[in-house]
């Protein structure tokens, strides 16, 4: 574990592999009980001194497909550096006419269309059972705080980009894109956006008691428009370049203020509302829980699993 403490974690998705406008201070590659993250994590600083931890979700050079992203190691590694809030970026398809490619969105709901092949809980394969609250899968307070600031940065950029809020994102398994029939079905289900990345990332952030939001950047109209061709990776990458420049601009406008809030500002506690959220999600301690599992879980939740003294042990 590194002794670098940073409060803000940034996960970069397709097309956002580095934050080249910041000063790199160090690169760390924490070993977690779930392995190493997708790529070494860059600790970087703004001119003010605000430090962030940046992780490329698909690895440097985009070598990891969505189904194989080591999300448990990614979230655990960020938490081990002191991260309390994560801003995750994602290139997404739009399922709505008004969300044109180039638009930004803050989703508030998720529809899970992954296929059960991704490890989606830190508690999986352990003797400890937990059921995280996930009705509101993103940090509503952090999204609410970010929304006007992101829109302000987009307005300042002057390209007419719009921020959409309270959208529903469908997370599909991939790697192939959806069929036209699936794309139409997702619209009927109420989906507004689609990607292959928000799960299990959001669930794991919740289990680790981290505030988590996704800034979705629309790159294409997926495959629901009858008179348009179905999405290709080429379409996605064409819009990505411009989107990632905008993402960097947005970050440069919000990170100092966010750091101020998280480190004692008046909204700090509200923005970190997920802290303590697992307290009533973990089944009571029992003699059947293996010490080695509790030790593993202490890596992400030391408040509940570190230290063995003075705790009640159910005899069952
Ligand atoms: C490159 S097209 C599909 C790919 O793009 C998105 O990645 P990310 O969320 O990391 O920006 C999408 O989720 C797929 O993984
Ligand atoms: N249409 C789409 N479907 C799934 N993931 C995407 N990422 C970007 N565009 C996408």
Short mmCIF file of C-alpha atoms and ligand atoms in Angstrom, two decimals:
data_model
loop_
_atom_site.label_atom_id
_atom_site.label_comp_id
_atom_site.label_asym_id
_atom_site.label_seq_id
_atom_site.Cartn_x
_atom_site.Cartn_y
_atom_site.Cartn_z
CA UNK A 1 0.00 0.00 0.00
CA UNK A 2 1.23 3.50 -0.81
CA UNK A 3 1.45 6.27 1.76
CA UNK A 4 0.13 8.76 -0.83
CA UNK A 5 -3.32 9.90 0.37
CA UNK A 6 -5.65 11.32 -2.24
CA UNK A 7 -9.38 11.86 -1.84
CA UNK A 8 -10.49 12.02 -5.47
CA UNK A 9 -10.24 9.08 -7.86
CA UNK A 10 -10.80 9.46 -11.59
CA UNK A 11 -11.49 6.41 -13.75
CA UNK A 12 -10.88 7.05 -17.42
CA UNK A 13 -12.75 4.97 -19.98
CA UNK A 14 -12.43 4.51 -23.71
CA UNK A 15 -10.46 7.42 -25.15
CA UNK A 16 -9.48 8.86 -21.76
CA UNK A 17 -6.26 7.09 -20.87
CA UNK A 18 -4.41 9.93 -19.11
CA UNK A 19 -4.96 13.42 -17.73
CA UNK A 20 -2.11 15.07 -19.55
CA UNK A 21 -2.91 18.58 -18.30
CA UNK A 22 -1.89 17.65 -14.72
CA UNK A 23 1.57 17.26 -13.19
CA UNK A 24 2.40 13.62 -12.57
CA UNK A 25 3.77 13.11 -9.05
CA UNK A 26 4.09 9.33 -8.98
CA UNK A 27 2.77 6.08 -10.33
CA UNK A 28 1.65 3.28 -8.01
CA UNK A 29 0.48 -0.25 -8.62
CA UNK A 30 -1.14 -1.46 -5.38
CA UNK A 31 -1.45 -5.17 -4.76
CA UNK A 32 -4.94 -5.96 -3.43
CA UNK A 33 -6.53 -9.26 -2.33
CA UNK A 34 -8.23 -9.15 -5.76
CA UNK A 35 -5.04 -8.62 -7.74
CA UNK A 36 -3.61 -5.52 -9.39
CA UNK A 37 -5.66 -2.75 -11.01
CA UNK A 38 -6.14 -2.44 -14.78
CA UNK A 39 -3.03 -0.27 -14.97
CA UNK A 40 -0.68 1.50 -12.61
CA UNK A 41 -2.48 4.44 -10.97
CA UNK A 42 -1.15 7.92 -11.64
CA UNK A 43 -1.06 10.37 -8.74
CA UNK A 44 -1.19 13.81 -10.32
CA UNK A 45 -1.54 17.39 -9.12
CA UNK A 46 -3.26 20.54 -10.32
CA UNK A 47 -1.28 23.81 -10.13
CA UNK A 48 -3.03 24.48 -6.77
CA UNK A 49 -1.59 21.28 -5.31
CA UNK A 50 -4.90 19.36 -5.38
CA UNK A 51 -3.98 15.73 -5.93
CA UNK A 52 -6.02 13.06 -7.70
CA UNK A 53 -5.55 9.38 -8.51
CA UNK A 54 -6.14 8.45 -12.15
CA UNK A 55 -6.80 4.92 -13.41
CA UNK A 56 -7.33 3.81 -17.02
CA UNK A 57 -10.20 1.27 -16.87
CA UNK A 58 -9.10 -0.71 -19.92
CA UNK A 59 -5.39 -0.46 -19.15
CA UNK A 60 -2.79 1.66 -20.91
CA UNK A 61 -3.19 1.00 -24.61
CA UNK A 62 -6.78 -0.28 -24.11
CA UNK A 63 -5.88 -3.96 -23.85
CA UNK A 64 -8.63 -5.09 -21.42
CA UNK A 65 -12.15 -5.77 -22.79
CA UNK A 66 -15.15 -4.71 -20.66
CA UNK A 67 -15.92 -8.22 -19.37
CA UNK A 68 -12.35 -8.66 -18.11
CA UNK A 69 -11.82 -5.32 -16.35
CA UNK A 70 -10.53 -6.19 -12.83
CA UNK A 71 -13.11 -3.94 -11.16
CA UNK A 72 -12.61 -5.34 -7.65
CA UNK A 73 -8.87 -4.63 -7.79
CA UNK A 74 -9.55 -1.20 -9.32
CA UNK A 75 -11.93 -0.08 -6.58
CA UNK A 76 -9.89 -1.68 -3.78
CA UNK A 77 -6.68 -0.10 -5.08
CA UNK A 78 -8.24 3.37 -5.25
CA UNK A 79 -9.61 3.00 -1.73
CA UNK A 80 -6.20 1.89 -0.47
CA UNK A 81 -4.79 5.23 -1.65
CA UNK A 82 -7.31 7.13 0.49
CA UNK A 83 -9.82 7.84 -2.29
CA UNK A 84 -13.29 8.70 -0.93
CA UNK A 85 -15.06 9.84 -4.13
CA UNK A 86 -14.78 8.47 -7.65
CA UNK A 87 -15.66 10.29 -10.86
CA UNK A 88 -15.82 7.61 -13.56
CA UNK A 89 -15.91 8.54 -17.24
CA UNK A 90 -17.52 6.37 -19.89
CA UNK A 91 -18.14 6.50 -23.62
CA UNK A 92 -21.82 5.59 -24.03
CA UNK A 93 -24.35 5.03 -26.74
CA UNK A 94 -27.42 7.25 -26.72
CA UNK A 95 -30.88 5.68 -26.78
CA UNK A 96 -32.63 9.07 -27.08
CA UNK A 97 -32.75 11.47 -30.01
CA UNK A 98 -32.14 14.53 -27.81
CA UNK A 99 -28.95 13.07 -26.30
CA UNK A 100 -26.87 13.69 -29.40
CA UNK A 101 -23.28 12.42 -29.73
CA UNK A 102 -21.02 14.87 -27.89
CA UNK A 103 -23.58 15.35 -25.09
CA UNK A 104 -22.67 14.61 -21.48
CA UNK A 105 -24.96 12.87 -18.97
CA UNK A 106 -25.07 11.98 -15.30
CA UNK A 107 -27.07 8.75 -15.01
CA UNK A 108 -29.03 8.09 -11.83
CA UNK A 109 -30.28 4.56 -12.57
CA UNK A 110 -28.89 1.35 -14.09
CA UNK A 111 -30.47 -1.59 -15.92
CA UNK A 112 -28.23 -4.64 -15.64
CA UNK A 113 -27.79 -6.61 -18.85
CA UNK A 114 -24.43 -8.16 -17.96
CA UNK A 115 -24.39 -11.94 -18.12
CA UNK A 116 -23.11 -12.99 -14.70
CA UNK A 117 -19.53 -13.52 -15.84
CA UNK A 118 -18.12 -10.54 -13.94
CA UNK A 119 -17.24 -10.81 -10.26
CA UNK A 120 -19.55 -8.21 -8.80
CA UNK A 121 -19.02 -8.31 -5.03
CA UNK A 122 -16.07 -8.20 -2.67
CA UNK A 123 -17.97 -10.74 -0.56
CA UNK A 124 -18.15 -13.31 -3.37
CA UNK A 125 -16.37 -16.58 -2.46
CA UNK A 126 -16.03 -15.57 1.19
CA UNK A 127 -17.84 -16.81 4.28
CA UNK A 128 -19.23 -13.33 4.93
CA UNK A 129 -22.60 -12.35 3.45
CA UNK A 130 -23.57 -8.75 2.70
CA UNK A 131 -26.36 -7.08 0.75
CA UNK A 132 -25.45 -3.52 -0.19
CA UNK A 133 -28.23 -0.98 -0.66
CA UNK A 134 -28.33 -0.22 -4.41
CA UNK A 135 -31.74 1.36 -5.10
CA UNK A 136 -29.93 4.58 -5.97
CA UNK A 137 -26.75 3.23 -7.55
CA UNK A 138 -24.93 6.55 -7.91
CA UNK A 139 -24.10 9.16 -5.31
CA UNK A 140 -27.04 11.54 -5.75
CA UNK A 141 -25.45 14.26 -3.63
CA UNK A 142 -22.20 14.22 -5.61
CA UNK A 143 -24.08 14.15 -8.93
CA UNK A 144 -26.24 17.07 -7.78
CA UNK A 145 -23.17 19.03 -6.73
CA UNK A 146 -21.39 18.30 -10.02
CA UNK A 147 -24.27 18.98 -12.43
CA UNK A 148 -24.25 22.81 -12.49
CA UNK A 149 -20.47 22.87 -12.45
CA UNK A 150 -20.20 20.49 -15.41
CA UNK A 151 -22.81 22.48 -17.34
CA UNK A 152 -20.88 25.67 -16.50
CA UNK A 153 -17.67 24.16 -17.91
CA UNK A 154 -19.51 22.97 -21.04
CA UNK A 155 -20.96 26.46 -21.54
CA UNK A 156 -17.53 27.98 -21.13
CA UNK A 157 -16.14 25.62 -23.77
CA UNK A 158 -18.68 27.16 -26.15
CA UNK A 159 -19.35 24.12 -28.33
CA UNK A 160 -23.03 23.95 -27.38
CA UNK A 161 -22.61 20.66 -25.49
CA UNK A 162 -25.41 19.86 -23.08
CA UNK A 163 -25.46 17.96 -19.80
CA UNK A 164 -28.38 15.60 -19.18
CA UNK A 165 -29.19 14.48 -15.64
CA UNK A 166 -31.26 11.70 -14.04
CA UNK A 167 -30.83 9.30 -16.96
CA UNK A 168 -31.04 5.52 -16.94
CA UNK A 169 -28.03 3.64 -18.27
CA UNK A 170 -28.18 0.07 -19.57
CA UNK A 171 -25.02 -1.94 -18.91
CA UNK A 172 -24.60 -4.73 -21.47
CA UNK A 173 -22.00 -7.47 -21.51
CA UNK A 174 -20.48 -6.94 -24.95
CA UNK A 175 -18.03 -7.05 -26.51
CA UNK A 176 -20.32 -7.02 -29.60
CA UNK A 177 -22.72 -4.10 -29.69
CA UNK A 178 -26.50 -4.65 -29.34
CA UNK A 179 -28.75 -5.89 -32.10
CA UNK A 180 -31.31 -3.45 -33.46
CA UNK A 181 -34.08 -5.37 -31.65
CA UNK A 182 -32.22 -5.12 -28.32
CA UNK A 183 -31.55 -1.43 -28.85
CA UNK A 184 -35.28 -0.77 -29.46
CA UNK A 185 -36.18 -2.93 -26.43
CA UNK A 186 -33.87 -0.95 -24.14
CA UNK A 187 -35.68 2.24 -25.18
CA UNK A 188 -39.01 0.61 -24.31
CA UNK A 189 -37.59 -0.39 -20.92
CA UNK A 190 -36.78 3.25 -20.20
CA UNK A 191 -33.07 3.16 -20.99
CA UNK A 192 -31.51 6.45 -22.10
CA UNK A 193 -27.84 5.47 -22.39
CA UNK A 194 -25.90 2.25 -22.90
CA UNK A 195 -22.38 1.12 -22.07
CA UNK A 196 -20.45 -1.99 -21.02
CA UNK A 197 -18.70 -0.57 -17.95
CA UNK A 198 -20.87 0.81 -15.19
CA UNK A 199 -21.33 -2.62 -13.62
CA UNK A 200 -19.90 -4.00 -11.47
CA UNK A 201 -17.88 -0.81 -10.91
CA UNK A 202 -20.79 1.07 -9.28
CA UNK A 203 -21.73 -1.90 -7.06
CA UNK A 204 -18.18 -2.34 -5.85
CA UNK A 205 -17.79 1.36 -5.10
CA UNK A 206 -20.97 1.11 -3.02
CA UNK A 207 -19.62 -1.91 -1.10
CA UNK A 208 -16.39 0.00 -0.46
CA UNK A 209 -18.48 2.96 0.83
CA UNK A 210 -17.13 5.30 -1.83
CA UNK A 211 -19.16 8.08 -3.43
CA UNK A 212 -19.38 7.18 -7.11
CA UNK A 213 -20.70 9.06 -10.12
CA UNK A 214 -20.37 8.38 -13.82
CA UNK A 215 -19.92 11.14 -16.35
CA UNK A 216 -21.28 9.52 -19.49
CA UNK A 217 -20.15 10.99 -22.80
CA UNK A 218 -22.41 10.08 -25.71
CA UNK A 219 -20.53 8.89 -28.77
CA UNK A 220 -23.25 7.36 -30.99
CA UNK A 221 -26.94 6.48 -31.35
CA UNK A 222 -26.43 2.74 -30.83
CA UNK A 223 -28.62 0.77 -33.28
CA UNK A 224 -32.23 1.81 -32.69
CA UNK A 225 -32.60 4.40 -35.46
CA UNK A 226 -34.18 2.61 -38.41
CA UNK A 227 -32.71 4.81 -41.12
CA UNK A 228 -29.19 5.02 -39.68
CA UNK A 229 -26.45 2.44 -39.76
CA UNK A 230 -25.82 0.41 -36.59
CA UNK A 231 -23.04 1.62 -34.29
CA UNK A 232 -19.44 0.62 -34.97
CA UNK A 233 -16.33 1.06 -32.82
CA UNK A 234 -15.11 3.50 -35.49
CA UNK A 235 -18.14 5.76 -34.82
CA UNK A 236 -17.37 5.66 -31.11
CA UNK A 237 -13.71 6.57 -31.51
CA UNK A 238 -14.51 9.42 -33.91
CA UNK A 239 -16.47 11.26 -31.19
CA UNK A 240 -14.19 10.16 -28.37
CA UNK A 241 -11.27 12.41 -29.18
CA UNK A 242 -13.33 15.58 -28.85
CA UNK A 243 -15.18 14.22 -25.79
CA UNK A 244 -11.96 13.47 -23.93
CA UNK A 245 -10.69 17.02 -24.49
CA UNK A 246 -13.98 18.28 -22.99
CA UNK A 247 -13.65 15.83 -20.07
CA UNK A 248 -10.23 17.25 -19.23
CA UNK A 249 -11.59 20.79 -19.37
CA UNK A 250 -14.48 19.85 -17.07
CA UNK A 251 -12.07 18.31 -14.56
CA UNK A 252 -9.78 21.31 -14.59
CA UNK A 253 -12.79 23.47 -13.59
CA UNK A 254 -14.15 21.33 -10.75
CA UNK A 255 -11.36 19.45 -9.01
CA UNK A 256 -10.04 22.22 -6.76
CA UNK A 257 -13.51 23.06 -5.46
CA UNK A 258 -14.35 19.39 -4.96
CA UNK A 259 -11.11 18.86 -3.04
CA UNK A 260 -12.03 21.81 -0.81
CA UNK A 261 -15.45 20.30 -0.10
CA UNK A 262 -14.13 16.81 0.61
CA UNK A 263 -11.42 18.04 2.94
CA UNK A 264 -13.61 19.84 5.46
CA UNK A 265 -15.87 21.99 3.25
CA UNK A 266 -19.49 22.62 4.20
CA UNK A 267 -20.84 20.02 1.75
CA UNK A 268 -18.10 17.48 2.45
CA UNK A 269 -20.15 15.19 4.67
CA UNK A 270 -23.10 15.14 2.28
CA UNK A 271 -20.88 14.45 -0.72
CA UNK A 272 -19.44 11.46 1.13
CA UNK A 273 -22.86 10.16 2.15
CA UNK A 274 -21.94 6.55 1.25
CA UNK A 275 -19.53 6.37 4.19
CA UNK A 276 -21.01 4.08 6.84
CA UNK A 277 -23.54 2.70 4.35
CA UNK A 278 -22.46 -0.94 4.76
CA UNK A 279 -23.07 -0.90 8.51
CA UNK A 280 -26.46 -2.58 8.24
CA UNK A 281 -25.67 -4.57 5.08
CA UNK A 282 -23.26 -7.10 6.54
CA UNK A 283 -24.62 -10.20 8.27
CA UNK A 284 -23.69 -10.29 11.97
CA UNK A 285 -20.35 -11.78 12.86
CA UNK A 286 -20.46 -15.52 13.43
CA UNK A 287 -17.92 -18.20 14.32
CA UNK A 288 -18.54 -19.63 10.85
CA UNK A 289 -16.96 -16.61 9.21
CA UNK A 290 -13.39 -17.50 8.36
CA UNK A 291 -10.69 -15.23 9.84
CA UNK A 292 -8.89 -15.17 6.49
CA UNK A 293 -12.07 -13.86 4.79
CA UNK A 294 -12.49 -11.15 7.42
CA UNK A 295 -8.86 -10.18 6.92
CA UNK A 296 -9.37 -9.96 3.15
CA UNK A 297 -12.45 -7.78 3.60
CA UNK A 298 -10.55 -5.55 6.05
CA UNK A 299 -8.63 -4.29 3.01
CA UNK A 300 -11.70 -2.38 1.81
CA UNK A 301 -13.72 -2.08 5.03
CA UNK A 302 -11.30 -1.91 7.96
CA UNK A 303 -14.01 -0.29 10.13
CA UNK A 304 -15.94 -3.56 10.15
CA UNK A 305 -13.29 -6.23 9.72
CA UNK A 306 -9.97 -5.05 11.18
CA UNK A 307 -9.24 -5.95 14.79
CA UNK A 308 -10.76 -8.95 16.44
CA UNK A 309 -11.09 -7.78 20.04
CA UNK A 310 -14.25 -6.79 21.81
CA UNK A 311 -16.67 -7.90 19.12
CA UNK A 312 -19.74 -10.05 19.67
CA UNK A 313 -19.53 -13.44 18.04
CA UNK A 314 -22.80 -15.24 17.41
CA UNK A 315 -22.47 -18.91 18.29
CA UNK A 316 -24.42 -20.14 15.27
C1 LIG B 1 -15.04 1.44 -27.52
S1 LIG B 1 -16.71 1.10 -27.75
C2 LIG B 1 -17.34 0.21 -26.35
C3 LIG B 1 -16.65 0.44 -25.04
O1 LIG B 1 -16.62 1.85 -24.80
C4 LIG B 1 -17.11 2.08 -23.49
O2 LIG B 1 -16.00 1.99 -22.63
P1 LIG B 1 -15.86 2.89 -21.30
O3 LIG B 1 -17.13 2.73 -20.54
O4 LIG B 1 -14.69 2.34 -20.56
O5 LIG B 1 -15.64 4.31 -21.78
C5 LIG B 1 -18.13 0.97 -23.31
O6 LIG B 1 -18.52 0.80 -21.97
C6 LIG B 1 -17.44 -0.20 -23.93
O7 LIG B 1 -16.57 -0.82 -23.00
N1 LIG B 2 -23.62 1.89 -28.46
C1 LIG B 2 -22.87 1.48 -27.43
N2 LIG B 2 -23.17 0.32 -26.77
C2 LIG B 2 -22.43 -0.07 -25.72
N3 LIG B 2 -21.36 0.59 -25.27
C3 LIG B 2 -21.02 1.72 -25.90
N4 LIG B 2 -20.03 2.59 -25.69
C4 LIG B 2 -20.14 3.58 -26.59
N5 LIG B 2 -21.18 3.37 -27.41
C5 LIG B 2 -21.75 2.21 -26.99
#
